[in-house]
Amino acid sequence: NAGVPDNWSIDHNYIHDTVNTHGSNQDHLIYLNAGMGGGIIERNIFAHSPNGRGVKIGPPSSSTTPIGNVTIRYNTFYDNLGPSNLQMSYGSTDNQIYRNIMVLPGANKTNITTLNLNGSGNVVHDNIGWSSTGVLTAEAGLSDGGGNSLVDPQFVDAANNDFHTNNPAVAAYGRYAP
């Protein structure tokens, strides 16, 4: 037994451009599916996943061990179309998501979605969303902790992957927040 990851971090990366290689909505930039050891994902850019999410948290099926105690903060998500920027599934438990900028999920989607979520204690608060139907849809296992807003971050040049914001109201969110 190799053990379960514990107290890990992923920070200050530009993770981008997956290639369609699996079934529909399967090619995520990061897929967290191991244990409750916890970790932090902060100050990253997750961009251009045409067939998956920027980040997916959850076990591969409802019959496996819960996954969680993850904090996702101060990240910028852009153009992750399969079908959202971030998703929690099945046993995702006790995850905190805040101070992120999330733009351009799949067509007519919210930025944070769930799939058969039966975990609990997942809280989403104080995030910015844009070019979407909302930051999240609160449902069983996923709580809207407040402060989530749809605001145009006015990226400097998203077409050329410059995700600095020109909107002072958004300056305290995402990868480049002070």
Short mmCIF file of C-alpha atoms in Angstrom, two decimals:
data_model
loop_
_atom_site.label_atom_id
_atom_site.label_comp_id
_atom_site.label_asym_id
_atom_site.label_seq_id
_atom_site.Cartn_x
_atom_site.Cartn_y
_atom_site.Cartn_z
CA ASN A 1 0.00 0.00 0.00
CA ALA A 2 1.54 3.30 -1.09
CA GLY A 3 -0.61 5.36 1.29
CA VAL A 4 -2.91 8.33 0.78
CA PRO A 5 -1.66 11.82 -0.17
CA ASP A 6 -1.70 14.09 2.89
CA ASN A 7 -1.28 17.85 3.25
CA TRP A 8 -0.19 18.35 -0.37
CA SER A 9 -0.21 21.53 -2.46
CA ILE A 10 -0.42 22.55 -6.10
CA ASP A 11 0.47 26.21 -6.52
CA HIS A 12 1.71 28.79 -9.00
CA ASN A 13 1.23 26.69 -12.14
CA TYR A 14 -0.26 27.24 -15.58
CA ILE A 15 -2.03 23.96 -16.35
CA HIS A 16 -3.64 23.93 -19.77
CA ASP A 17 -4.68 22.40 -23.07
CA THR A 18 -5.80 18.83 -22.64
CA VAL A 19 -6.43 16.74 -25.73
CA ASN A 20 -9.66 14.82 -26.34
CA THR A 21 -8.58 11.23 -25.66
CA HIS A 22 -11.40 9.69 -23.58
CA GLY A 23 -15.19 9.63 -23.56
CA SER A 24 -17.28 12.78 -23.26
CA ASN A 25 -16.23 15.12 -20.41
CA GLN A 26 -13.35 12.91 -19.22
CA ASP A 27 -10.12 14.82 -19.91
CA HIS A 28 -9.64 17.02 -16.82
CA LEU A 29 -6.62 19.18 -16.14
CA ILE A 30 -6.50 17.84 -12.55
CA TYR A 31 -8.52 14.91 -11.19
CA LEU A 32 -8.37 14.45 -7.41
CA ASN A 33 -9.56 11.00 -6.43
CA ALA A 34 -7.50 9.74 -3.47
CA GLY A 35 -8.49 9.94 0.18
CA MET A 36 -9.32 12.53 2.81
CA GLY A 37 -5.72 13.56 3.54
CA GLY A 38 -6.42 17.04 2.27
CA GLY A 39 -4.49 19.59 0.33
CA ILE A 40 -4.54 23.01 -1.23
CA ILE A 41 -4.78 24.23 -4.81
CA GLU A 42 -3.93 27.91 -5.02
CA ARG A 43 -2.67 30.61 -7.38
CA ASN A 44 -2.89 28.53 -10.55
CA ILE A 45 -4.34 29.08 -14.00
CA PHE A 46 -6.47 26.24 -15.38
CA ALA A 47 -7.29 26.87 -19.04
CA HIS A 48 -8.48 25.25 -22.25
CA SER A 49 -9.81 21.83 -21.39
CA PRO A 50 -12.28 21.19 -24.26
CA ASN A 51 -13.39 17.77 -22.96
CA GLY A 52 -13.03 18.07 -19.20
CA ARG A 53 -12.99 20.31 -16.17
CA GLY A 54 -10.18 22.42 -14.83
CA VAL A 55 -10.42 20.48 -11.56
CA LYS A 56 -12.58 17.49 -10.67
CA ILE A 57 -12.81 16.19 -7.09
CA GLY A 58 -14.38 12.84 -6.33
CA PRO A 59 -13.95 9.10 -6.40
CA PRO A 60 -14.55 7.20 -9.63
CA SER A 61 -17.84 5.77 -8.32
CA SER A 62 -20.29 6.14 -5.45
CA SER A 63 -19.03 2.96 -3.78
CA THR A 64 -15.50 4.20 -3.05
CA THR A 65 -13.94 6.11 -0.15
CA PRO A 66 -14.81 9.83 0.15
CA ILE A 67 -12.35 12.36 -1.24
CA GLY A 68 -11.83 15.71 0.40
CA ASN A 69 -10.51 18.26 2.84
CA VAL A 70 -9.30 20.24 -0.19
CA THR A 71 -9.08 24.03 -0.36
CA ILE A 72 -9.24 25.62 -3.80
CA ARG A 73 -8.50 29.34 -3.62
CA TYR A 74 -7.05 32.22 -5.65
CA ASN A 75 -7.08 30.38 -8.98
CA THR A 76 -8.17 31.52 -12.42
CA PHE A 77 -10.26 29.08 -14.48
CA TYR A 78 -10.92 29.78 -18.14
CA ASP A 79 -12.47 27.84 -21.03
CA ASN A 80 -12.87 24.41 -19.44
CA LEU A 81 -15.80 23.08 -21.42
CA GLY A 82 -16.43 19.57 -20.16
CA PRO A 83 -18.96 20.90 -18.96
CA SER A 84 -17.71 23.18 -16.16
CA ASN A 85 -14.59 24.76 -14.72
CA LEU A 86 -14.81 22.72 -11.50
CA GLN A 87 -16.85 19.69 -10.48
CA MET A 88 -17.44 17.65 -7.34
CA SER A 89 -18.79 14.13 -7.66
CA TYR A 90 -19.93 11.21 -5.54
CA GLY A 91 -18.12 11.29 -2.16
CA SER A 92 -16.54 14.76 -2.36
CA THR A 93 -16.55 15.91 1.26
CA ASP A 94 -15.46 18.97 3.27
CA ASN A 95 -14.02 21.00 0.40
CA GLN A 96 -13.71 24.81 0.46
CA ILE A 97 -13.73 26.86 -2.74
CA TYR A 98 -13.17 30.61 -2.55
CA ARG A 99 -11.60 33.74 -4.14
CA ASN A 100 -11.38 32.17 -7.60
CA ILE A 101 -12.18 33.69 -10.99
CA MET A 102 -14.11 31.27 -13.23
CA VAL A 103 -14.92 32.18 -16.81
CA LEU A 104 -16.35 30.38 -19.83
CA PRO A 105 -17.50 26.91 -18.73
CA GLY A 106 -19.45 24.72 -21.15
CA ALA A 107 -22.41 26.26 -22.98
CA ASN A 108 -25.30 27.25 -20.70
CA LYS A 109 -23.51 25.91 -17.60
CA THR A 110 -22.54 27.14 -14.19
CA ASN A 111 -18.86 27.31 -13.32
CA ILE A 112 -19.12 24.72 -10.54
CA THR A 113 -21.19 21.60 -11.14
CA THR A 114 -21.82 18.30 -9.37
CA LEU A 115 -22.24 14.74 -10.56
CA ASN A 116 -24.18 12.35 -8.29
CA LEU A 117 -22.75 14.18 -5.26
CA ASN A 118 -23.47 12.30 -2.03
CA GLY A 119 -20.68 13.85 0.06
CA SER A 120 -21.27 16.79 2.39
CA GLY A 121 -19.66 19.90 3.81
CA ASN A 122 -18.61 21.37 0.44
CA VAL A 123 -18.81 25.18 0.61
CA VAL A 124 -18.39 27.66 -2.23
CA HIS A 125 -18.08 31.32 -1.27
CA ASP A 126 -16.66 34.62 -2.50
CA ASN A 127 -15.91 33.63 -6.11
CA ILE A 128 -16.25 35.54 -9.37
CA GLY A 129 -17.90 33.94 -12.39
CA TRP A 130 -18.46 35.24 -15.92
CA SER A 131 -19.71 34.07 -19.33
CA SER A 132 -21.86 31.49 -17.55
CA THR A 133 -25.28 30.98 -16.02
CA GLY A 134 -23.81 31.41 -12.52
CA VAL A 135 -21.01 30.50 -10.17
CA LEU A 136 -22.84 27.41 -8.88
CA THR A 137 -26.21 25.84 -8.33
CA ALA A 138 -26.55 24.98 -4.65
CA GLU A 139 -27.78 21.43 -4.18
CA ALA A 140 -27.45 18.58 -1.72
CA GLY A 141 -23.83 18.35 -0.59
CA LEU A 142 -22.83 21.71 -2.12
CA SER A 143 -23.51 24.92 -0.21
CA ASP A 144 -23.48 28.49 -1.47
CA GLY A 145 -21.65 30.25 1.36
CA GLY A 146 -22.44 33.68 -0.13
CA GLY A 147 -20.44 36.36 -1.86
CA ASN A 148 -20.42 34.59 -5.24
CA SER A 149 -20.96 37.10 -8.06
CA LEU A 150 -21.15 37.32 -11.82
CA VAL A 151 -18.70 40.10 -12.73
CA ASP A 152 -16.66 40.62 -15.90
CA PRO A 153 -13.00 40.31 -14.86
CA GLN A 154 -11.94 42.25 -17.97
CA PHE A 155 -8.87 40.13 -18.64
CA VAL A 156 -5.98 41.98 -20.29
CA ASP A 157 -5.87 39.54 -23.23
CA ALA A 158 -7.45 36.12 -22.57
CA ALA A 159 -7.09 35.19 -26.25
CA ASN A 160 -3.33 35.28 -25.70
CA ASN A 161 -3.49 33.77 -22.20
CA ASP A 162 -2.97 37.00 -20.24
CA PHE A 163 -5.39 36.55 -17.35
CA HIS A 164 -4.47 39.67 -15.40
CA THR A 165 -7.63 41.63 -14.67
CA ASN A 166 -8.40 45.21 -15.68
CA ASN A 167 -11.39 45.34 -13.30
CA PRO A 168 -10.47 46.77 -9.88
CA ALA A 169 -13.53 45.09 -8.34
CA VAL A 170 -11.98 41.71 -9.22
CA ALA A 171 -8.35 42.46 -8.30
CA ALA A 172 -8.57 40.52 -5.00
CA TYR A 173 -9.58 37.29 -6.78
CA GLY A 174 -7.82 34.71 -8.92
CA ARG A 175 -4.22 33.86 -9.69
CA TYR A 176 -2.88 37.41 -9.63
CA ALA A 177 -4.57 38.68 -6.45
CA PRO A 178 -2.16 40.49 -4.11
#
